[in-house]
Amino acid sequence: MNELKIVGKSINKIDAKDKVDGSAIYPQDIYLENMAFGVTIRSTRPHAFIKVDTKEAGKIDGVLKVFTYKDVPGKNHHGVVLKDHEVFASKKVRRIGDPIAFIVAETKEIAEYAKNFIKVEYEDIPAVFDPEEAMKEDSPKVHDRDNVFYHFKIRRGDVEKAFKECHVIVENVYKVPMVDHAFLQPEAGVAFLDEDGRVVVIASTQYPHFDQEEIAESLGVNKEMVRVLTPAVGGAFGGREDITVQIHLAIAALTLKRPVKTVYSREESFLAHSKRHAMKMYYKTGALKDGTLLALEAKIIGDSGAYASWAMNVLRKSAVHATGPYYIPNVKVDSFAVYTNNPFTGAMRGFGATQVPIAYEQQMDILAEKLGLTPIEIRLKNCFREGSETATGQVLEGFVPLERCIEELKSF
Amino acid sequence: MILKKIEVNINGRDYCLDVEENLRLIDLLRDKLKLTGTKEGCGEGECGACTVIMGGKIVNSCLVLAFQADKSRIITIEGIEEDDVIKNSFIEEGAVQCGFCTPGMVLAAKSLLDKNLNPTEEEIREAISGNLCRCTGYNKIVSAVKKAAKLKRGGDGE
């Protein structure tokens, strides 16, 4: 029998040496010959029609070109599921931070200076920041469609009937805010043309193959003409799943036939990438006298902000995890993803499974208190075990060690 | 732009440089000298990724103007020797993930251990409190610094 060389052993991370030496290369560490520098103009209003005048900025000595939606050779859109982001805002902005223009100049200083000469005329339109307001028929529409763009349902047993049989029912509303990943390395990238005329984009990204497709579509070229290279990535946590620098750099490098670099400040990083979904969770949980859970009804509203990103997947996951790791025979869950004029939300560690424990675990504690049980007792009574069936009908086979985990907690 | 002439020793090498008076030390290190191991995470002294040792003390190089470094000795991550105990401990203890905080962390740890080879856990946490890490949760970094301290004292690090 072959002896395992790696499994079961602690091995050093393959790139740790370069990282402790400071020689690991992140995109901001790349300096190329004849490299120009780009800065992004972003909206300062959450919902407005815009008119952009780049003429004055374009005339400044050292400014190579100011790119707007008119300079996108292919499709002026991107997005991991729905193509609802614009590469550059064309008619209206939907949140603070929407990219409007990309100034490319000989140096960063010139590009930054030129920012002062970009004229953006905003015609504010009513905005909506509360997802529940946004769900109403007469609310301002973020896109040319209903703000509710996803509704996921779980139906199991008969919730109405079951609540009548419950000894105790706990009903509460829980709210969790948006969270930023705040990965330590702000977005940065470099793009250039290689000897075969292909556009090469070097960026810290979680999805080089996705980026390749999105860049190619915006450039109007075949995927084969785009290479995406991923150097060291300074943290991501889901926050690098959407496009930020990639398409702007690719368009600039292809148009100017020069290497172009951009580096976001921390402040711009906050404006540029997604957030964790803020959620409002309506929970009604019922149990029998002995603590056995009988019914759950939940409504989960996720604030997607101005763009969908991964909202469908995230809100589906929230619903699937809505019962927590507890067996409940009667379940009714409705989760919604809703557009607002807030920062857009997307992937972040847990992907929707992180928010719902705030609700279902507090429900458990409150139920226990009302029934005169300890938090441990009520959890042991209801926790998933081998063979348990989840609200979505999945039978948990194999290893389900939750009971043991809760038992271990008794001693604390 | 007014230029200022400075003399500075960086990683044991003497430089005589003309620098713009608004140039930050981090830009001198990264853009002009290509010492890119010094990272910029926030540009306002919050994250510590740009930590360097100047005159024996750790500073945020994003908050120091280059001309302020005149007549000083600076150590960046590139100035730490190849087989350094702290660096090796970081690797072995799994204290390195994305790596963007790592150069600053290593220098903050060095600055502590240069003065105190027997730090308590609290002293270690205090010493790296100006350096943010978003990946590790800090525990493995603390273990790495403890291990390095022990090795430097002549123990086996276990």
Coordinates of C-alpha atoms in Angstrom, one line a residue:
Chain A
M1 CA 0.0 0.0 0.0
N2 CA 1.3 3.4 -0.9
E3 CA 2.0 5.6 2.0
L4 CA 0.2 9.0 1.9
K5 CA 2.7 11.8 1.5
I6 CA 0.5 14.8 2.0
V7 CA -2.9 13.8 3.5
G8 CA -2.9 13.9 7.2
K9 CA 0.3 16.1 7.3
S10 CA 0.6 19.8 7.9
I11 CA 2.3 21.3 4.9
N12 CA 3.5 24.8 4.3
K13 CA 1.4 26.9 2.0
I14 CA 3.0 26.9 -1.5
D15 CA 3.2 30.7 -1.9
A16 CA 3.9 31.6 1.8
K17 CA 7.7 32.0 1.1
D18 CA 7.1 34.7 -1.5
K19 CA 4.6 36.4 0.7
V20 CA 6.9 36.6 3.8
D21 CA 9.7 37.9 1.5
G22 CA 7.4 40.6 0.1
S23 CA 8.2 39.3 -3.4
A24 CA 4.7 38.0 -4.2
I25 CA 3.3 40.1 -7.0
Y26 CA -0.2 41.7 -6.6
P27 CA -1.4 43.8 -9.6
Q28 CA -0.5 47.1 -8.0
D29 CA 3.1 45.8 -7.9
I30 CA 3.3 45.6 -11.7
Y31 CA 5.2 48.4 -13.5
L32 CA 5.5 48.1 -17.3
E33 CA 7.3 50.2 -19.9
N34 CA 5.2 53.0 -21.4
M35 CA 2.4 52.3 -18.9
A36 CA -0.5 54.7 -18.7
F37 CA -2.7 55.2 -15.7
G38 CA -6.5 55.2 -15.4
V39 CA -8.9 56.6 -12.9
T40 CA -12.6 56.0 -12.7
I41 CA -15.3 58.7 -12.5
R42 CA -18.3 57.4 -10.4
S43 CA -21.7 58.6 -9.7
T44 CA -22.2 60.7 -6.6
R45 CA -26.0 60.4 -6.7
P46 CA -28.1 57.2 -6.0
H47 CA -30.7 57.6 -8.8
A48 CA -30.4 60.2 -11.5
F49 CA -30.4 60.7 -15.3
I50 CA -27.0 61.9 -16.4
K51 CA -25.3 64.0 -19.1
V52 CA -21.6 63.7 -19.3
D53 CA -19.2 66.2 -20.8
T54 CA -15.6 65.0 -21.1
K55 CA -14.3 67.6 -23.6
E56 CA -12.4 69.8 -21.2
A57 CA -10.7 66.8 -19.4
G58 CA -9.8 65.3 -22.7
K59 CA -7.8 68.4 -23.7
I60 CA -5.5 68.4 -20.7
D61 CA -1.9 67.8 -21.5
G62 CA -1.1 64.2 -20.8
V63 CA -4.6 62.9 -20.9
L64 CA -4.7 60.1 -23.5
K65 CA -8.5 59.5 -23.6
V66 CA -11.6 59.7 -21.5
F67 CA -13.7 56.6 -22.0
T68 CA -17.5 56.6 -21.6
Y69 CA -20.2 54.2 -22.7
K70 CA -19.8 55.5 -26.2
D71 CA -16.3 53.9 -26.3
V72 CA -17.4 50.4 -25.4
P73 CA -16.8 48.4 -28.6
G74 CA -19.1 45.5 -27.7
K75 CA -21.9 45.2 -25.2
N76 CA -22.1 47.9 -22.5
H77 CA -23.0 45.4 -19.8
H78 CA -21.8 42.7 -17.4
G79 CA -23.1 40.7 -14.5
V80 CA -22.6 37.2 -13.1
V81 CA -26.2 36.1 -13.6
L82 CA -28.2 39.0 -15.0
K83 CA -26.4 41.4 -17.3
D84 CA -27.7 44.4 -15.4
H85 CA -24.5 46.3 -14.8
E86 CA -23.4 48.8 -17.4
V87 CA -19.7 49.0 -18.1
F88 CA -20.2 52.8 -18.0
A89 CA -23.5 54.4 -17.1
S90 CA -25.2 55.5 -20.3
K91 CA -28.5 57.3 -19.4
K92 CA -28.9 56.9 -15.7
V93 CA -27.1 55.9 -12.5
R94 CA -28.7 53.6 -10.0
R95 CA -26.4 53.9 -7.0
I96 CA -23.6 56.0 -5.6
G97 CA -20.5 54.6 -7.2
D98 CA -21.7 53.6 -10.7
P99 CA -18.8 54.0 -13.1
I100 CA -19.4 56.8 -15.6
A101 CA -16.0 57.4 -17.2
F102 CA -12.5 56.2 -17.2
I103 CA -9.7 58.8 -17.6
V104 CA -6.4 57.4 -18.9
A105 CA -3.4 59.7 -18.7
E106 CA 0.4 59.5 -18.8
T107 CA 0.6 59.5 -15.0
K108 CA -1.7 59.0 -12.1
E109 CA -1.3 62.6 -11.1
I110 CA -2.5 63.9 -14.4
A111 CA -5.5 61.5 -14.5
E112 CA -6.5 62.5 -11.0
Y113 CA -6.2 66.2 -11.9
A114 CA -8.3 65.6 -15.0
K115 CA -11.1 64.3 -12.8
N116 CA -11.9 67.9 -11.9
F117 CA -12.7 68.7 -15.5
I118 CA -15.3 66.0 -16.1
K119 CA -18.8 67.5 -16.0
V120 CA -21.6 65.2 -14.9
E121 CA -25.0 66.8 -15.0
Y122 CA -27.4 64.9 -12.7
E123 CA -31.2 65.0 -13.0
D124 CA -32.2 63.4 -9.7
I125 CA -35.2 61.0 -9.8
P126 CA -37.0 59.5 -6.8
A127 CA -34.9 56.8 -5.3
V128 CA -35.8 53.9 -3.0
F129 CA -33.5 52.6 -0.2
D130 CA -35.9 50.3 1.8
P131 CA -36.5 47.0 0.1
E132 CA -40.0 46.7 1.5
E133 CA -40.8 50.1 0.0
A134 CA -39.2 48.9 -3.2
M135 CA -41.6 45.9 -3.3
K136 CA -44.6 48.2 -3.5
E137 CA -46.2 48.6 -6.9
D138 CA -45.9 52.4 -7.0
S139 CA -42.2 52.5 -5.8
P140 CA -39.5 54.0 -8.0
K141 CA -38.1 51.4 -10.4
V142 CA -34.4 50.9 -10.3
H143 CA -34.4 49.0 -13.7
D144 CA -37.1 48.9 -16.3
R145 CA -38.9 46.1 -14.5
D146 CA -40.4 45.2 -11.1
N147 CA -37.9 45.7 -8.3
V148 CA -38.7 42.2 -7.0
F149 CA -36.6 40.0 -9.4
Y150 CA -36.5 36.8 -7.4
H151 CA -39.0 34.9 -5.2
F152 CA -38.1 31.5 -3.8
K153 CA -40.7 29.4 -2.0
I154 CA -40.5 26.4 0.3
R155 CA -43.8 24.6 1.2
R156 CA -43.9 21.6 3.4
G157 CA -46.8 20.2 5.4
D158 CA -49.6 22.5 6.6
V159 CA -48.3 25.5 8.5
E160 CA -51.6 27.0 9.3
K161 CA -53.0 23.8 10.8
A162 CA -49.7 23.1 12.7
F163 CA -49.7 26.5 14.4
K164 CA -53.1 25.7 15.8
E165 CA -51.6 22.7 17.5
C166 CA -48.6 24.6 19.0
H167 CA -48.3 25.2 22.7
V168 CA -46.1 28.2 22.2
I169 CA -45.6 30.5 19.2
V170 CA -42.8 33.1 18.9
E171 CA -43.0 35.8 16.3
N172 CA -40.2 38.3 15.7
V173 CA -38.6 40.4 13.0
Y174 CA -34.8 40.4 12.6
K175 CA -32.7 42.8 10.6
V176 CA -29.0 42.4 9.6
P177 CA -27.1 45.2 7.9
M178 CA -24.8 45.2 4.8
V179 CA -21.2 44.2 5.5
D180 CA -18.2 44.9 3.4
H181 CA -15.5 42.2 2.8
A182 CA -12.8 44.8 3.4
F183 CA -10.2 42.5 1.9
L184 CA -6.8 44.1 2.5
Q185 CA -5.7 44.6 -1.1
P186 CA -7.7 47.2 -2.9
E187 CA -8.7 46.4 -6.5
A188 CA -6.0 47.0 -9.0
G189 CA -5.1 45.7 -12.5
V190 CA -3.0 46.1 -15.6
A191 CA -4.0 45.4 -19.2
F192 CA -1.8 45.4 -22.3
L193 CA -1.7 43.8 -25.8
D194 CA 0.5 40.8 -26.3
E195 CA 2.6 40.1 -29.4
D196 CA -0.4 38.3 -31.0
G197 CA -2.7 41.3 -30.4
R198 CA -4.6 39.6 -27.6
V199 CA -5.8 41.7 -24.7
V200 CA -4.1 40.6 -21.5
V201 CA -5.7 41.6 -18.2
I202 CA -3.9 41.0 -14.9
A203 CA -6.3 41.5 -12.0
S204 CA -6.9 40.0 -8.6
T205 CA -10.1 38.1 -9.4
Q206 CA -12.0 35.1 -8.1
Y207 CA -13.2 34.2 -11.6
P208 CA -10.6 34.6 -14.4
H209 CA -12.6 32.4 -16.8
F210 CA -15.8 34.4 -16.1
D211 CA -14.0 37.7 -16.5
Q212 CA -12.6 36.5 -19.9
E213 CA -16.1 36.0 -21.2
E214 CA -17.4 39.3 -19.8
I215 CA -14.4 41.3 -21.2
A216 CA -14.7 39.6 -24.6
E217 CA -18.4 40.5 -24.8
S218 CA -17.7 44.1 -24.0
L219 CA -14.8 44.3 -26.4
G220 CA -16.9 42.5 -29.1
V221 CA -14.2 40.0 -29.7
N222 CA -13.8 36.2 -29.4
K223 CA -12.9 34.9 -26.0
E224 CA -9.6 33.6 -27.5
M225 CA -8.5 37.2 -27.9
V226 CA -8.7 37.8 -24.2
R227 CA -6.3 36.4 -21.5
V228 CA -7.0 37.0 -17.9
L229 CA -4.1 36.4 -15.5
T230 CA -4.5 36.1 -11.8
P231 CA -1.5 37.1 -9.7
A232 CA -1.5 37.1 -5.9
V233 CA -5.0 37.9 -4.6
G234 CA -5.0 40.0 -1.4
G235 CA -8.2 38.5 0.1
A236 CA -11.6 38.4 -1.6
F237 CA -14.2 36.6 0.5
G238 CA -16.7 36.8 -2.4
G239 CA -16.0 40.5 -3.0
R240 CA -14.0 39.8 -6.2
E241 CA -16.7 37.8 -8.0
D242 CA -18.1 40.8 -9.9
I243 CA -16.3 42.9 -12.5
T244 CA -14.5 46.0 -11.3
V245 CA -11.3 47.1 -13.1
Q246 CA -11.2 44.4 -15.8
I247 CA -13.4 45.7 -18.6
H248 CA -12.3 49.4 -18.2
L249 CA -8.6 48.3 -18.5
A250 CA -9.2 46.0 -21.4
I251 CA -11.0 48.7 -23.4
A252 CA -8.3 51.3 -22.7
A253 CA -5.4 48.9 -23.5
L254 CA -7.1 47.8 -26.8
T255 CA -7.9 51.4 -27.8
L256 CA -4.7 53.0 -26.9
K257 CA -2.4 50.0 -27.7
R258 CA -0.5 50.7 -24.5
P259 CA -0.3 49.1 -21.1
V260 CA -2.8 50.7 -18.7
K261 CA -2.9 50.3 -15.0
T262 CA -5.4 51.3 -12.3
V263 CA -5.3 51.1 -8.5
Y264 CA -8.3 51.8 -6.4
S265 CA -8.0 53.7 -3.1
R266 CA -9.7 52.0 -0.1
E267 CA -12.6 54.4 -0.4
E268 CA -13.1 53.6 -4.1
S269 CA -12.8 49.9 -3.2
F270 CA -15.8 50.3 -0.9
L271 CA -17.7 51.9 -3.8
A272 CA -16.7 49.4 -6.4
H273 CA -17.5 46.0 -5.1
S274 CA -20.5 44.2 -3.7
K275 CA -21.6 43.9 -0.1
R276 CA -23.2 41.2 2.0
H277 CA -27.0 41.3 1.6
A278 CA -28.8 43.3 4.3
M279 CA -31.8 41.2 5.2
K280 CA -35.1 41.6 7.0
M281 CA -36.4 38.3 8.4
Y282 CA -39.9 37.8 9.6
Y283 CA -40.0 34.7 11.7
K284 CA -42.9 32.8 13.3
T285 CA -41.9 29.5 15.0
G286 CA -44.1 27.2 17.0
A287 CA -43.4 24.3 19.3
L288 CA -45.2 21.7 21.4
K289 CA -45.0 21.8 25.2
D290 CA -42.0 19.4 25.3
G291 CA -40.1 21.7 22.9
T292 CA -40.7 19.7 19.7
L293 CA -40.7 22.2 16.8
L294 CA -43.9 21.9 14.8
A295 CA -44.1 24.8 12.4
L296 CA -42.1 27.7 10.9
E297 CA -43.2 30.5 8.7
A298 CA -40.6 32.9 7.5
K299 CA -40.4 35.8 5.1
I300 CA -36.9 36.9 4.1
I301 CA -36.3 40.0 2.2
G302 CA -32.8 40.6 0.8
D303 CA -31.6 44.0 -0.3
S304 CA -29.9 43.5 -3.6
G305 CA -29.0 47.1 -4.0
A306 CA -28.8 48.4 -7.6
Y307 CA -27.7 45.1 -9.2
A308 CA -28.5 41.5 -8.9
S309 CA -25.1 39.9 -8.8
W310 CA -25.6 36.6 -7.0
A311 CA -28.9 37.6 -5.2
M312 CA -30.9 34.7 -6.5
N313 CA -28.4 32.2 -5.3
V314 CA -28.0 34.0 -2.0
L315 CA -31.7 34.4 -1.2
R316 CA -32.3 30.8 -2.2
K317 CA -29.6 29.7 0.2
S318 CA -31.1 31.8 3.0
A319 CA -34.5 30.1 2.4
V320 CA -33.0 26.6 2.3
H321 CA -31.2 27.3 5.6
A322 CA -34.2 29.1 7.2
T323 CA -35.0 26.3 9.6
G324 CA -31.5 26.1 10.9
P325 CA -30.2 22.6 11.6
Y326 CA -33.5 21.6 13.2
Y327 CA -36.2 19.3 12.0
I328 CA -39.5 21.1 11.5
P329 CA -42.3 19.1 9.8
N330 CA -44.4 22.1 8.6
V331 CA -42.5 24.9 6.9
K332 CA -43.5 27.9 4.7
V333 CA -40.6 30.1 3.6
D334 CA -40.7 33.0 1.1
S335 CA -37.5 34.7 0.2
F336 CA -37.2 37.8 -2.1
A337 CA -34.4 39.6 -3.8
V338 CA -35.2 43.2 -4.3
Y339 CA -33.6 46.1 -6.3
T340 CA -33.0 49.3 -4.4
N341 CA -30.7 52.3 -5.0
N342 CA -28.3 51.1 -2.3
P343 CA -24.8 49.7 -2.9
F344 CA -25.2 46.3 -4.8
T345 CA -24.8 43.1 -2.8
G346 CA -23.4 39.8 -3.8
A347 CA -21.3 37.0 -2.6
M348 CA -19.7 37.1 0.9
R349 CA -18.7 34.2 3.0
G350 CA -21.7 32.0 3.6
F351 CA -23.7 33.2 0.6
G352 CA -27.0 33.8 2.4
A353 CA -26.5 31.1 5.1
T354 CA -24.8 33.6 7.4
Q355 CA -27.8 36.0 7.9
V356 CA -30.5 33.5 8.9
P357 CA -28.9 32.1 12.0
I358 CA -29.4 35.5 13.7
A359 CA -33.1 34.8 13.3
Y360 CA -33.5 31.1 13.8
E361 CA -31.1 30.7 16.8
Q362 CA -32.7 33.6 18.7
Q363 CA -36.1 32.1 18.0
M364 CA -34.8 28.8 19.6
D365 CA -33.6 30.7 22.7
I366 CA -36.8 32.6 23.1
L367 CA -38.9 29.4 22.6
A368 CA -36.8 27.6 25.2
E369 CA -37.3 30.4 27.7
K370 CA -41.0 30.4 27.2
L371 CA -41.1 26.6 27.7
G372 CA -38.8 26.5 30.7
L373 CA -36.2 24.6 28.8
T374 CA -32.5 25.3 28.6
P375 CA -31.1 26.4 25.2
I376 CA -29.2 23.1 25.1
E377 CA -32.3 21.0 25.8
I378 CA -34.4 22.6 23.0
R379 CA -31.6 22.1 20.5
L380 CA -31.0 18.5 21.4
K381 CA -34.7 17.8 21.0
N382 CA -34.8 19.1 17.5
C383 CA -31.4 19.0 15.9
F384 CA -30.7 17.2 12.7
R385 CA -29.4 13.6 13.0
E386 CA -28.5 11.0 10.6
G387 CA -31.6 10.3 8.4
S388 CA -33.3 13.7 9.2
E389 CA -35.2 15.3 6.4
T390 CA -34.7 19.0 5.8
A391 CA -37.5 21.4 4.8
T392 CA -36.5 21.0 1.1
G393 CA -36.8 17.2 1.4
Q394 CA -33.1 16.4 1.5
V395 CA -32.4 13.3 3.6
L396 CA -29.2 13.7 5.5
E397 CA -27.2 10.6 5.1
G398 CA -23.8 9.8 6.4
F399 CA -22.1 11.9 9.1
V400 CA -24.3 14.4 11.0
P401 CA -22.4 15.1 14.3
L402 CA -24.5 18.0 15.5
E403 CA -25.9 16.2 18.5
R404 CA -22.4 15.4 19.7
C405 CA -21.4 19.0 19.2
I406 CA -24.3 20.3 21.3
E407 CA -23.6 17.6 24.0
E408 CA -20.0 18.9 24.2
L409 CA -21.3 22.4 24.9
K410 CA -23.1 21.2 28.1
S411 CA -19.9 21.5 30.1
F412 CA -19.5 25.2 29.3
Chain B
M1 CA 7.1 71.1 -7.8
I2 CA 9.8 71.8 -5.2
L3 CA 12.4 69.0 -4.9
K4 CA 14.1 68.2 -1.6
K5 CA 17.4 66.4 -1.4
I6 CA 17.5 63.6 1.1
E7 CA 20.0 61.1 2.3
V8 CA 18.5 57.9 3.5
N9 CA 19.7 54.4 4.2
I10 CA 17.3 51.7 3.1
N11 CA 18.0 48.1 3.9
G12 CA 21.7 48.9 4.4
R13 CA 22.1 50.8 1.2
D14 CA 22.7 54.6 1.1
Y15 CA 20.6 56.7 -1.2
C16 CA 20.9 60.3 -2.1
L17 CA 17.6 61.3 -3.7
D18 CA 15.7 64.3 -5.0
V19 CA 12.1 63.9 -3.9
E20 CA 9.0 66.0 -4.5
E21 CA 8.0 67.6 -1.2
N22 CA 4.5 66.0 -1.3
L23 CA 5.9 62.5 -2.1
R24 CA 5.0 59.9 0.5
L25 CA 7.5 57.5 1.8
I26 CA 5.5 54.6 0.5
D27 CA 5.5 56.0 -3.0
L28 CA 9.3 56.5 -2.8
L29 CA 9.7 52.9 -1.8
R30 CA 7.2 51.4 -4.3
D31 CA 7.1 53.6 -7.3
K32 CA 10.7 54.9 -7.4
L33 CA 12.7 52.2 -5.8
K34 CA 10.4 49.3 -6.8
L35 CA 10.5 47.9 -3.2
T36 CA 6.9 46.6 -3.7
G37 CA 6.9 44.4 -0.6
T38 CA 5.6 47.4 1.2
K39 CA 1.8 47.4 0.6
E40 CA -0.8 50.1 0.5
G41 CA -4.1 48.9 2.0
C42 CA -5.8 52.1 3.1
G43 CA -3.6 55.2 2.6
E44 CA -4.6 56.6 5.9
G45 CA -2.7 54.8 8.6
E46 CA -5.4 52.3 9.6
C47 CA -4.3 49.0 8.2
G48 CA -0.6 48.8 8.7
A49 CA 0.1 47.0 5.4
C50 CA 2.7 49.8 4.6
T51 CA 4.6 49.3 7.9
V52 CA 8.3 49.8 7.7
I53 CA 10.9 50.3 10.4
M54 CA 12.3 53.8 10.5
G55 CA 15.0 54.7 13.0
G56 CA 14.2 51.5 15.0
K57 CA 10.5 52.2 15.2
I58 CA 7.6 51.0 13.1
V59 CA 5.8 53.6 11.0
N60 CA 3.0 53.7 8.5
S61 CA 4.9 54.7 5.4
C62 CA 1.7 56.1 3.9
L63 CA 1.7 58.8 6.7
V64 CA 5.4 59.7 6.4
L65 CA 6.5 62.1 3.7
A66 CA 9.6 61.0 1.9
F67 CA 11.6 64.1 3.0
Q68 CA 10.9 63.3 6.6
A69 CA 13.0 60.2 6.2
D70 CA 16.1 62.3 5.6
K71 CA 19.1 61.0 7.6
S72 CA 17.2 58.0 8.8
R73 CA 17.7 54.2 8.5
I74 CA 14.8 52.3 7.0
I75 CA 14.1 48.6 7.0
T76 CA 11.5 47.2 4.6
I77 CA 10.5 43.6 4.2
E78 CA 13.1 43.3 1.5
G79 CA 15.7 44.1 4.1
I80 CA 14.9 41.1 6.3
E81 CA 17.4 38.3 5.9
E82 CA 16.6 35.3 3.8
D83 CA 16.4 32.7 6.5
D84 CA 14.8 34.9 9.2
V85 CA 13.2 33.1 12.2
I86 CA 10.1 35.3 12.2
K87 CA 9.5 34.7 8.5
N88 CA 10.0 31.0 8.8
S89 CA 7.7 30.9 11.8
F90 CA 5.0 32.7 9.9
I91 CA 5.3 30.0 7.1
E92 CA 5.3 27.1 9.5
E93 CA 2.4 28.3 11.7
G94 CA 0.1 29.0 8.8
A95 CA 0.1 32.7 9.6
V96 CA 0.2 33.6 5.9
Q97 CA -3.0 33.6 3.8
C98 CA -3.6 36.3 1.2
G99 CA -0.2 37.7 2.3
F100 CA -1.1 41.4 1.8
C101 CA -0.7 42.1 5.5
T102 CA 2.3 39.8 5.9
P103 CA 5.2 42.1 5.3
G104 CA 3.8 44.7 7.7
M105 CA 3.1 42.0 10.3
V106 CA 6.6 40.5 10.0
L107 CA 8.1 44.0 10.5
A108 CA 5.8 44.7 13.5
A109 CA 6.8 41.4 15.0
K110 CA 10.5 42.1 14.4
S111 CA 10.2 45.5 16.0
L112 CA 8.7 43.8 19.1
L113 CA 11.2 41.0 19.3
D114 CA 14.2 43.4 18.8
K115 CA 13.3 44.8 22.2
N116 CA 11.6 42.0 24.0
L117 CA 12.4 38.3 23.5
N118 CA 10.0 37.1 26.1
P119 CA 6.7 38.8 25.2
T120 CA 3.4 37.8 26.7
E121 CA 0.5 37.0 24.4
E122 CA -1.0 40.4 25.4
E123 CA 2.3 42.2 24.4
I124 CA 2.3 40.4 21.1
R125 CA -1.3 41.3 20.3
E126 CA -0.5 44.9 21.4
A127 CA 2.5 44.9 19.1
I128 CA 0.5 43.9 16.0
S129 CA -2.5 46.0 16.9
G130 CA -1.7 48.5 14.2
N131 CA -1.7 45.8 11.5
L132 CA -5.0 44.5 10.2
C133 CA -5.4 41.0 8.8
R134 CA -8.7 40.0 7.2
C135 CA -7.9 36.3 6.6
T136 CA -6.3 34.6 9.6
G137 CA -8.3 35.9 12.6
Y138 CA -4.8 36.7 14.1
N139 CA -4.4 33.6 16.2
K140 CA -1.9 31.9 13.9
I141 CA 0.0 35.2 13.6
V142 CA 0.2 35.3 17.4
S143 CA 1.4 31.7 17.4
A144 CA 4.1 32.5 14.8
V145 CA 5.4 35.4 16.9
K146 CA 5.5 33.2 20.0
K147 CA 7.3 30.5 18.2
A148 CA 9.8 33.0 16.7
A149 CA 10.4 34.5 20.2
K150 CA 11.1 31.0 21.6
L151 CA 13.5 30.1 18.8
K152 CA 15.3 33.4 19.2
R153 CA 15.7 32.6 22.9
G154 CA 17.3 29.3 22.0
G155 CA 14.3 27.0 22.4
D156 CA 13.0 24.6 19.8
G157 CA 9.8 26.7 19.1
E158 CA 7.4 23.9 20.2

